[in-house]
mmCIF file of C-alpha atoms in Angstrom:
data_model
loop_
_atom_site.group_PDB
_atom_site.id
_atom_site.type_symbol
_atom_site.label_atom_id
_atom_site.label_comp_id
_atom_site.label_asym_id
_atom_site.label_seq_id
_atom_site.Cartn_x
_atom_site.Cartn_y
_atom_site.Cartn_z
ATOM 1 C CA UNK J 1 26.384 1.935 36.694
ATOM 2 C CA UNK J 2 22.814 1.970 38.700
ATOM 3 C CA UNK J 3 19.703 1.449 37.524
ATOM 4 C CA UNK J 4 16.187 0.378 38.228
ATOM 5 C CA UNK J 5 13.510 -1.579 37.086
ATOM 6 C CA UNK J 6 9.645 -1.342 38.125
ATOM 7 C CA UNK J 7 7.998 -4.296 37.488
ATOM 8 C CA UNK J 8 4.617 -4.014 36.020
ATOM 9 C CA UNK J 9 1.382 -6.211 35.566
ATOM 10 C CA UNK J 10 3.088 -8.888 37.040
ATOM 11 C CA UNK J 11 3.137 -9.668 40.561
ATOM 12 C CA UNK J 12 6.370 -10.047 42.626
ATOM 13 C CA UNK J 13 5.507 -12.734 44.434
ATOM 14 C CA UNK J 14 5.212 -14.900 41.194
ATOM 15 C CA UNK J 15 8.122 -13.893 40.030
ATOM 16 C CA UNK J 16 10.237 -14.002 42.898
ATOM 17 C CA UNK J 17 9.184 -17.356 44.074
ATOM 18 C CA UNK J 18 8.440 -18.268 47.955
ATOM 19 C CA UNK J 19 10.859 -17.018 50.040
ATOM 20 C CA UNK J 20 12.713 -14.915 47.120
ATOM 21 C CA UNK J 21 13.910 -18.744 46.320
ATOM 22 C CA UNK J 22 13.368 -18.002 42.314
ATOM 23 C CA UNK J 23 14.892 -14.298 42.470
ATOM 24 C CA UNK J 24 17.941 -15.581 44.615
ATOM 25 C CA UNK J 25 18.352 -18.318 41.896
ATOM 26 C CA UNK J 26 18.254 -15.504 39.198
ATOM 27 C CA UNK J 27 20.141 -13.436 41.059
ATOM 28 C CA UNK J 28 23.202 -16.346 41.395
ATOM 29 C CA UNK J 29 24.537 -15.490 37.837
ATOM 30 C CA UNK J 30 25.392 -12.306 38.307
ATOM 31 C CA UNK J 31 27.743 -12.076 41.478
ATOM 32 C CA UNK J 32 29.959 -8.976 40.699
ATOM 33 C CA UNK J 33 25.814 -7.345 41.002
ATOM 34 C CA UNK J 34 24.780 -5.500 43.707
ATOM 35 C CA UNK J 35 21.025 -6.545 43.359
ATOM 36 C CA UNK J 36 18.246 -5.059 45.793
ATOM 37 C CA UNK J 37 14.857 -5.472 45.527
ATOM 38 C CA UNK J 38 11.968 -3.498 47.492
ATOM 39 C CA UNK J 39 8.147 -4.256 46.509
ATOM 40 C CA UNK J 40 8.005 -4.013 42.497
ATOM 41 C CA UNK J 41 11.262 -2.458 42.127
ATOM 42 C CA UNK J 42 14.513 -3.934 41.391
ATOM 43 C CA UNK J 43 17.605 -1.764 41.937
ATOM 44 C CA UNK J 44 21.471 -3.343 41.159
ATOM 45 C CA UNK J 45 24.525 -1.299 40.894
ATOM 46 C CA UNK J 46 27.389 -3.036 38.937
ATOM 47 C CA UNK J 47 29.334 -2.857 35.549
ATOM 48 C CA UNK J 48 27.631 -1.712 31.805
ATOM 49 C CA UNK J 49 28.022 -5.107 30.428
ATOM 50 C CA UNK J 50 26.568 -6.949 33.717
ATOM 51 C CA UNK J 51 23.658 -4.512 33.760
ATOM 52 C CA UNK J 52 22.922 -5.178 29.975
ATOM 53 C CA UNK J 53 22.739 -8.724 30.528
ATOM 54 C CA UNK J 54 20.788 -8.395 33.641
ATOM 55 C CA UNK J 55 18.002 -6.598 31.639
ATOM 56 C CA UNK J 56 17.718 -8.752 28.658
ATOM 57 C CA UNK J 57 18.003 -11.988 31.305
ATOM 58 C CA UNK J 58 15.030 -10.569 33.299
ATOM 59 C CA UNK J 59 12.966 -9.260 30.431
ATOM 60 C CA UNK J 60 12.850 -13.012 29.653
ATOM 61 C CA UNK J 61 12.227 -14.058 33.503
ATOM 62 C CA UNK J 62 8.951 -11.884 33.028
ATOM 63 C CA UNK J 63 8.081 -13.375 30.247
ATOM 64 C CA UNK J 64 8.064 -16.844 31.482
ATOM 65 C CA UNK J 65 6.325 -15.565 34.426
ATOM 66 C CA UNK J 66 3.470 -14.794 31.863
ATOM 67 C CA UNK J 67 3.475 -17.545 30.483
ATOM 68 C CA UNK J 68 2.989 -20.271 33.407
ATOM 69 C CA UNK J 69 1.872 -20.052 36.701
ATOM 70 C CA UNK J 70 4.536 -21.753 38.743
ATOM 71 C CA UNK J 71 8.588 -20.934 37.975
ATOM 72 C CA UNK J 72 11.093 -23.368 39.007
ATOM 73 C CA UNK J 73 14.810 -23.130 39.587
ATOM 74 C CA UNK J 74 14.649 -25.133 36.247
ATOM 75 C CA UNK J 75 13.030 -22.264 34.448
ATOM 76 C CA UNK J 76 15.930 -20.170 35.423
ATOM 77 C CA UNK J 77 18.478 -22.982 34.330
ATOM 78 C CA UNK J 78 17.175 -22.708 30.559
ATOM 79 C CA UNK J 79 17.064 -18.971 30.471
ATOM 80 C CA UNK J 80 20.996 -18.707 31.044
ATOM 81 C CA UNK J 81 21.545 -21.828 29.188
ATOM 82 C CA UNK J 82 19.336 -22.240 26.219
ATOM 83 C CA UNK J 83 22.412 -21.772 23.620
ATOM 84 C CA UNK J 84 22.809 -19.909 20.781
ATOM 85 C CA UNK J 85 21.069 -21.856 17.363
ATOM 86 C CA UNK J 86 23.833 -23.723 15.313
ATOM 87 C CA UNK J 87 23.994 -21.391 12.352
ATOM 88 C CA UNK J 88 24.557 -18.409 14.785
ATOM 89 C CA UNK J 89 27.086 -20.405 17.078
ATOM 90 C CA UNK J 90 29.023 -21.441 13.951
ATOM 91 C CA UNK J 91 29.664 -17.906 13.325
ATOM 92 C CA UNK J 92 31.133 -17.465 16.543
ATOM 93 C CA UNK J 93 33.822 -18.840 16.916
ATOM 94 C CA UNK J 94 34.475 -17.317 20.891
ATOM 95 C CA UNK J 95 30.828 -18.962 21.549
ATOM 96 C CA UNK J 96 29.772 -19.939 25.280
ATOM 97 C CA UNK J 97 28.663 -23.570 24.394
ATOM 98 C CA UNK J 98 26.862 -23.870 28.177
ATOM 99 C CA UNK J 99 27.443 -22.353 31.512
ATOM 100 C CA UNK J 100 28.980 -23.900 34.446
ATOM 101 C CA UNK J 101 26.701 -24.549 37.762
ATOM 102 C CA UNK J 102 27.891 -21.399 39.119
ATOM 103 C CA UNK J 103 27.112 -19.136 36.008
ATOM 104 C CA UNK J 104 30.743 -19.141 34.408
ATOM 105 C CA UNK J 105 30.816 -19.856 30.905
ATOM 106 C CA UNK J 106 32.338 -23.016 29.345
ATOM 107 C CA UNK J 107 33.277 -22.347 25.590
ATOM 108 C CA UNK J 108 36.103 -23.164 23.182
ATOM 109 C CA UNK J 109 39.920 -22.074 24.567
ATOM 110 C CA UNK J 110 42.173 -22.731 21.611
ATOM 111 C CA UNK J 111 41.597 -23.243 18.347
ATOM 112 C CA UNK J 112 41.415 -26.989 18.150
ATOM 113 C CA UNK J 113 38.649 -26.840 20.396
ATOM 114 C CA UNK J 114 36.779 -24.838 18.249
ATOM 115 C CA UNK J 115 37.637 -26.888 15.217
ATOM 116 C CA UNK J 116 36.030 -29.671 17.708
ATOM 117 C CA UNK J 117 32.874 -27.925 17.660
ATOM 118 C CA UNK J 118 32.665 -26.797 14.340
ATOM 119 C CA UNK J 119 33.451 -30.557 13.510
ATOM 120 C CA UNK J 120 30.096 -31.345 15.621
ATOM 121 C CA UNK J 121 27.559 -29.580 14.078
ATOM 122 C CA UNK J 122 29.271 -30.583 10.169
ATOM 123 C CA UNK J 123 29.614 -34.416 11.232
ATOM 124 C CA UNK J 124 27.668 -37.497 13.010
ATOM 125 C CA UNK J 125 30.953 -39.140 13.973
ATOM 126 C CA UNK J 126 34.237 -37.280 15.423
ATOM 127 C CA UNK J 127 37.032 -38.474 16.783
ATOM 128 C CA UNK J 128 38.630 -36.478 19.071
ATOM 129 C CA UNK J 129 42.785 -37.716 19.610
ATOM 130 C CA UNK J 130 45.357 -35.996 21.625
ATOM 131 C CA UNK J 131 46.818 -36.402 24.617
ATOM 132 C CA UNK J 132 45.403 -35.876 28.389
ATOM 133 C CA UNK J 133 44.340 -32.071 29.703
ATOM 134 C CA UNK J 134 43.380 -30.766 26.275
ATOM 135 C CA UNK J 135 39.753 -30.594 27.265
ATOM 136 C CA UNK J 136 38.682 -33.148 24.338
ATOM 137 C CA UNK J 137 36.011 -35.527 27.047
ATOM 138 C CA UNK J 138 34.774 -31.784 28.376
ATOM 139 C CA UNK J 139 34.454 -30.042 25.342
ATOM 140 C CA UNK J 140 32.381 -33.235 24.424
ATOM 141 C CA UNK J 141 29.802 -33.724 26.899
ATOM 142 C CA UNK J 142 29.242 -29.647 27.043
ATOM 143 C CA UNK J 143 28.340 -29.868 23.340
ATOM 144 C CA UNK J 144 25.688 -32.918 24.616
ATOM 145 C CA UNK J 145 24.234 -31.081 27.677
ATOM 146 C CA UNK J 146 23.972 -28.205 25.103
ATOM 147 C CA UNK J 147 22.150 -30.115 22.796
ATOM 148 C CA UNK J 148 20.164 -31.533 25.194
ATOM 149 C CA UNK J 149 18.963 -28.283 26.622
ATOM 150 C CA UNK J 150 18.240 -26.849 23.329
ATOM 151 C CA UNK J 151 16.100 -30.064 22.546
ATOM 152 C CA UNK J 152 17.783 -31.895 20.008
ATOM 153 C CA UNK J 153 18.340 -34.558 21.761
ATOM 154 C CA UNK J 154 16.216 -36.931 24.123
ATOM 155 C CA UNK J 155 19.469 -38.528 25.858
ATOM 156 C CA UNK J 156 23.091 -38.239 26.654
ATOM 157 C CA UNK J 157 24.699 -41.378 26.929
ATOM 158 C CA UNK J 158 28.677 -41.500 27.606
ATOM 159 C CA UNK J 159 30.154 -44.536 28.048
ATOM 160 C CA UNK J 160 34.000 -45.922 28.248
ATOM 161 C CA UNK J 161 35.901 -48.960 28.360
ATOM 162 C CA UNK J 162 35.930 -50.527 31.988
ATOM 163 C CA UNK J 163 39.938 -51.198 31.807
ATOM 164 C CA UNK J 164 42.049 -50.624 34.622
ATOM 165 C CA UNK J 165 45.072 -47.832 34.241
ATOM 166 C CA UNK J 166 47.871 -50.365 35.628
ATOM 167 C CA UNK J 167 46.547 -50.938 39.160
ATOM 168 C CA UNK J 168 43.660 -53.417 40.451
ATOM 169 C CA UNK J 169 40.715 -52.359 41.922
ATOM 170 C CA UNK J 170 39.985 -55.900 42.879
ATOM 171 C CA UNK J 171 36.775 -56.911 44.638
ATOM 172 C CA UNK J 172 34.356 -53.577 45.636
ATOM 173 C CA UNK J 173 31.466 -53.769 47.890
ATOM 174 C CA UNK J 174 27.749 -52.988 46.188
ATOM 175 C CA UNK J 175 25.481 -53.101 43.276
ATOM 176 C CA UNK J 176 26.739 -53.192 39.866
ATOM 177 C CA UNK J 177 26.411 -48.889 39.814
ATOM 178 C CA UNK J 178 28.880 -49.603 42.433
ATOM 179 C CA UNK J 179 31.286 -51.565 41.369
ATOM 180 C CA UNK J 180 31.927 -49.583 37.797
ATOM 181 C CA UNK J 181 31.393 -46.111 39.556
ATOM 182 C CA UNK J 182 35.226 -46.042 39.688
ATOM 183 C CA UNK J 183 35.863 -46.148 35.746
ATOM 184 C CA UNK J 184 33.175 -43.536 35.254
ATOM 185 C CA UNK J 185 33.915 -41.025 38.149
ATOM 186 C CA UNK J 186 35.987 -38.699 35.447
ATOM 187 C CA UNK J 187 32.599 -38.679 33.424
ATOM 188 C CA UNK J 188 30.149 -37.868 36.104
ATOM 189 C CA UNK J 189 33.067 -34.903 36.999
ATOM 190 C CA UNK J 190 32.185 -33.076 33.880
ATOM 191 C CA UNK J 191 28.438 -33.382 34.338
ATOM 192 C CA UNK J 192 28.696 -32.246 37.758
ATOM 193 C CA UNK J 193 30.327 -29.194 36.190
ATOM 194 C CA UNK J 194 27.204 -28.467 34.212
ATOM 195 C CA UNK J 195 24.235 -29.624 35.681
ATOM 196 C CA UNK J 196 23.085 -28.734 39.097
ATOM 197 C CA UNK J 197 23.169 -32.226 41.323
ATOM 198 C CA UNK J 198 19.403 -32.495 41.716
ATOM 199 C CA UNK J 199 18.419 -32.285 38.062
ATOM 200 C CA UNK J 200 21.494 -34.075 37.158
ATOM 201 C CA UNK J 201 20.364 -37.474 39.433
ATOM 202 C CA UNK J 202 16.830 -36.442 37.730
ATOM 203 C CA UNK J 203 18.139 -37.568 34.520
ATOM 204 C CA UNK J 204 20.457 -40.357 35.612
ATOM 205 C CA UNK J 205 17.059 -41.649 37.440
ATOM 206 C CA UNK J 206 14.729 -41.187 34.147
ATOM 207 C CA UNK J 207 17.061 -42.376 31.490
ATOM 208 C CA UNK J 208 17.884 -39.043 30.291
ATOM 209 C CA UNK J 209 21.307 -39.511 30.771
ATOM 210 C CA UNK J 210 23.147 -42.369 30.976
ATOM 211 C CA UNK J 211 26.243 -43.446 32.099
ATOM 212 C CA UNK J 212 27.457 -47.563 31.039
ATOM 213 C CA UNK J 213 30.755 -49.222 30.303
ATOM 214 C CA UNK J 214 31.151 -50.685 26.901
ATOM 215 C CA UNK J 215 29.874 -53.632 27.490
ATOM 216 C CA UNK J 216 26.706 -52.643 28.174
ATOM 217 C CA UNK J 217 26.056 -51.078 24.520
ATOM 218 C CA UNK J 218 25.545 -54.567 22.303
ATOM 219 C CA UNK J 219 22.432 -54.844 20.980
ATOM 220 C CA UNK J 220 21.425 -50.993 20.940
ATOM 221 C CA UNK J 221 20.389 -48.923 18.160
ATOM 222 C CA UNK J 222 20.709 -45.308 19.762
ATOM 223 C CA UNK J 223 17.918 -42.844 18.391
ATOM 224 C CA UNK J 224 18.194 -38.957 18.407
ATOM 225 C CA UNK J 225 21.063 -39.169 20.950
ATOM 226 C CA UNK J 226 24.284 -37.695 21.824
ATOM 227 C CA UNK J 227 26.309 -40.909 22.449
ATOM 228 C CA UNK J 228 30.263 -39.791 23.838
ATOM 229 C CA UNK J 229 32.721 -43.085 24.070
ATOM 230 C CA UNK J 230 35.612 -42.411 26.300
ATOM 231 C CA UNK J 231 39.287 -43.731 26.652
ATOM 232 C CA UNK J 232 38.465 -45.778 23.277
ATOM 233 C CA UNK J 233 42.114 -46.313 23.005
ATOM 234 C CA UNK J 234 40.990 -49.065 25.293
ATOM 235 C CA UNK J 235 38.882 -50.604 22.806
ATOM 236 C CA UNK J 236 39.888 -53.460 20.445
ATOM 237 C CA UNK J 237 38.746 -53.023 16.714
ATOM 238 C CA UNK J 238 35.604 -55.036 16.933
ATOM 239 C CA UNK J 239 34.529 -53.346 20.037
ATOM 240 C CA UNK J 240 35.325 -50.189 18.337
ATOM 241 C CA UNK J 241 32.680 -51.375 15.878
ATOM 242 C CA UNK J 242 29.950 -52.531 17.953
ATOM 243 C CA UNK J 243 29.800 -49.335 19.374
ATOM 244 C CA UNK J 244 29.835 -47.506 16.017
ATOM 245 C CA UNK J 245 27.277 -49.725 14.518
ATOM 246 C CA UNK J 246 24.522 -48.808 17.958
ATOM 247 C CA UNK J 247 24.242 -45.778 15.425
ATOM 248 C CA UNK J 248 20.785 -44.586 15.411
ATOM 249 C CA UNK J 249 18.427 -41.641 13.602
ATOM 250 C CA UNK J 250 19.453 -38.153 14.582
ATOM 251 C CA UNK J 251 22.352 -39.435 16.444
ATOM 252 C CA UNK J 252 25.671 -38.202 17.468
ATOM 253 C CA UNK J 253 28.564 -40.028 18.307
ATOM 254 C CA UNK J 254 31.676 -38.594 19.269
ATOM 255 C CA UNK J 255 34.715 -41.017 20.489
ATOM 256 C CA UNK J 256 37.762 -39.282 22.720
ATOM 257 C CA UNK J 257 40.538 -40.773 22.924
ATOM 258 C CA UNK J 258 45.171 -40.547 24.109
ATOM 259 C CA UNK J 259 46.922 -43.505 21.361
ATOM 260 C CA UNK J 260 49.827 -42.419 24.452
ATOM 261 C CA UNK J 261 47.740 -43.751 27.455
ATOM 262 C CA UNK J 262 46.472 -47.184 26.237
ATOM 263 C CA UNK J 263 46.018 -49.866 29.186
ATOM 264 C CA UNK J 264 45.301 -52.771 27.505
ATOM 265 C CA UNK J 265 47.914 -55.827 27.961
ATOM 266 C CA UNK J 266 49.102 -55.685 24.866
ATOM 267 C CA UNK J 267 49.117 -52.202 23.508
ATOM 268 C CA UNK J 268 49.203 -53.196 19.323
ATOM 269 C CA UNK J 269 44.787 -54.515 20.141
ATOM 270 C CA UNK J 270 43.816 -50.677 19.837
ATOM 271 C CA UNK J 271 41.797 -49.830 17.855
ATOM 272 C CA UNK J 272 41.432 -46.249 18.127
ATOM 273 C CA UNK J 273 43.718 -45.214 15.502
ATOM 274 C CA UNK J 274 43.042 -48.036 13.014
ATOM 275 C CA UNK J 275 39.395 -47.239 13.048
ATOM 276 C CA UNK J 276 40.183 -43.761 12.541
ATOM 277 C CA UNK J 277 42.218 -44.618 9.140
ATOM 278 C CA UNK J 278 39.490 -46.892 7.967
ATOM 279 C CA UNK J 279 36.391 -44.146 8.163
ATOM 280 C CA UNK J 280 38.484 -41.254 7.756
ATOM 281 C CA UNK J 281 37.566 -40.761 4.354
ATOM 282 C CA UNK J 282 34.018 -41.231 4.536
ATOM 283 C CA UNK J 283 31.469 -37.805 4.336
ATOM 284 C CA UNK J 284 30.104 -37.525 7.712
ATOM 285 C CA UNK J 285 32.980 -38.323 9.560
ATOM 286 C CA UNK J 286 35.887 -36.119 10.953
ATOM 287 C CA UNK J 287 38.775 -36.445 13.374
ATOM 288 C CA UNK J 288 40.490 -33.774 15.420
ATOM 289 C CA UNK J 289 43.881 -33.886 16.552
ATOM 290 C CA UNK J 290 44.853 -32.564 19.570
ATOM 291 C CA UNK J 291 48.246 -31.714 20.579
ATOM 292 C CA UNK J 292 50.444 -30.818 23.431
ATOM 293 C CA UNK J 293 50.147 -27.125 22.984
ATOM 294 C CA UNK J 294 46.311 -27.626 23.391
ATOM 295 C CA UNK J 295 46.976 -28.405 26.831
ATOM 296 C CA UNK J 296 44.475 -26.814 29.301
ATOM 297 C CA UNK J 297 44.828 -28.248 32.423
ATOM 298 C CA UNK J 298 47.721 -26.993 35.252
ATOM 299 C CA UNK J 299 51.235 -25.465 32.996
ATOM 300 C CA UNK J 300 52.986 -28.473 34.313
ATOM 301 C CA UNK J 301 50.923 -30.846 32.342
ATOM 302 C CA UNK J 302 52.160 -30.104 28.871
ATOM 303 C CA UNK J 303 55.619 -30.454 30.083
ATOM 304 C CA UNK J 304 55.294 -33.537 31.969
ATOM 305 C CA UNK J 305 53.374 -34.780 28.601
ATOM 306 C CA UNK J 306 56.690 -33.854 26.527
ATOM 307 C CA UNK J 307 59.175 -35.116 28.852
ATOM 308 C CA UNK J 308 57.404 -38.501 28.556
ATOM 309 C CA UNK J 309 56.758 -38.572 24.825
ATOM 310 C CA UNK J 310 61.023 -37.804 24.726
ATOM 311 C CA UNK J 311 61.608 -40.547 27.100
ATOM 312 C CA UNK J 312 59.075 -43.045 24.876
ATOM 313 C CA UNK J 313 61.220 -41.596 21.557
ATOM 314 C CA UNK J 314 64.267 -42.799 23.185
#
């Protein structure tokens, strides 16, 4: 399908950007578009669906161009990824919670991630169980970086357990950053996903988002936040707590954890599953289970999963 747009009382220039840098930006989320643009005319060639969107997603470009002076890349960012408002997203249950940095959307993709979200926007604490590759960490920080591009939240902060998985890192070179970089990495991963890498060290810079190992969270209190704790089957029962209690006003906490993959020396100091039982039955508080059919990573991890829960029944 072709069609054409003139662009009027507005000047190209603004709306474009210097050197088409705003337009190209646009432009970016729509790559099965053939997009071509002479003066004040816009001309792209591509599906029905992809030419809908394009419309409605540029009737809003204009009208941010109307509205200030100066667009940014960033202005671009929260027209594709200012959600859907909780009540609506609810509703669907096949929801895109965010996109991805290169325009693909990341939503729910079984139904225990969907009872996930549903279970954030009914709750201030979920747990999140199951075993590795069922997207429960991802899921998780796309429902903060939503929530923190719709504005109802000031900060993301994830944090996890700084526990080696069997081997020992030993001594590193550099600052503290440094030195727990390597428990964090799979956190920073996800982010990457979902925030372009210039805003992204924008908001590790400012506070917006932060990334800390447990340790690091005593003495808190954690105020209109999205607060994500990581591998907390590597927490003991009073760390467990301490984290809990860093509870704030209009905060979220969601803890992820596998009861399968737990590093500490002695595997019976958990406390993932024992908090779980103690708050379970309190309003406010919810716990998904994930299981191996939730699997989304390569096909070969649910099976390797299995054949190691077998070998552990044994």
């Amino acid at each position: 399908m072709k069609k054409s747009f003139e662009l009027e009382d507005i000047n190209p220039i603004e709306l474009f950007g210097a050197g088409n840098k705003i337009f190209t930006e646009f432009c970016s989320y729509f790559p099965k578009l053939k997009v071509v643009s002479r003066g004040n005319i816009i001309n792209i060639d591509g599906s029905q669906s992809q030419v809908d969107e394009f419309s409605l997603r540029l009737a809003e470009l204009m009208q941010k161009s109307k509205e200030k002076s100066n667009l940014s890349i960033y202005d671009i960012e929260d027209i594709f990824n200012g959600e859907e408002n909780s009540e609506k997203f609810l509703l669907n249950g096949d929801a895109i919670i965010v996109h991805s940095t290169d325009g693909k959307a990341i939503r729910a993709r079984n139904a225990t991630q969907q009872s996930l979200v549903k279970a954030y926007f009914h709750n201030d604490l979920i747990f999140a169980i199951g075993p590795a590759g069922t997207g429960k960490t991802y899921i998780a920080i796309a429902l903060a970086v939503r929530a923190l591009k719709n504005k109802e939240i000031k900060k993301i902060i994830l944090t996890r357990p700084a526990v080696e998985a069997g081997e020992r890192l030993g001594f590193l070179p550099g600052d503290l950053k440094d030195k727990l970089d390597p428990y964090l990495q799979p956190l920073y991963d996800a982010l990457g996903d979902m925030i372009p890498a210039k805003r992204l060290q924008e908001f590790i810079s400012d506070g917006t988002i932060q990334i800390a190992p447990l340790a690091y969270m005593r003495g808190r209190t954690l105020d209109k936040a999205c607060v994500i704790l990581d591998e907390a089957q590597n927490t003991n029962l009073g760390q467990l707590k301490m984290f809990l209690t860093r509870m704030g006003q209009n905060a979220k906490f969601i803890v992820t954890g596998d009861a399968s993959q737990i590093d500490l020396a002695n595997k019976e100091d958990s406390g993932l599953i024992k908090g779980v039982n103690l708050l379970k039955n309190i309003k406010g508080v919810q716990a998904i289970f994930f299981q191996n059919k939730d699997i989304v990573r390569h096909h070969l991890v649910s099976k390797i999963v299995k054949a190691f829960d077998e070998n552990d029944d044994k």
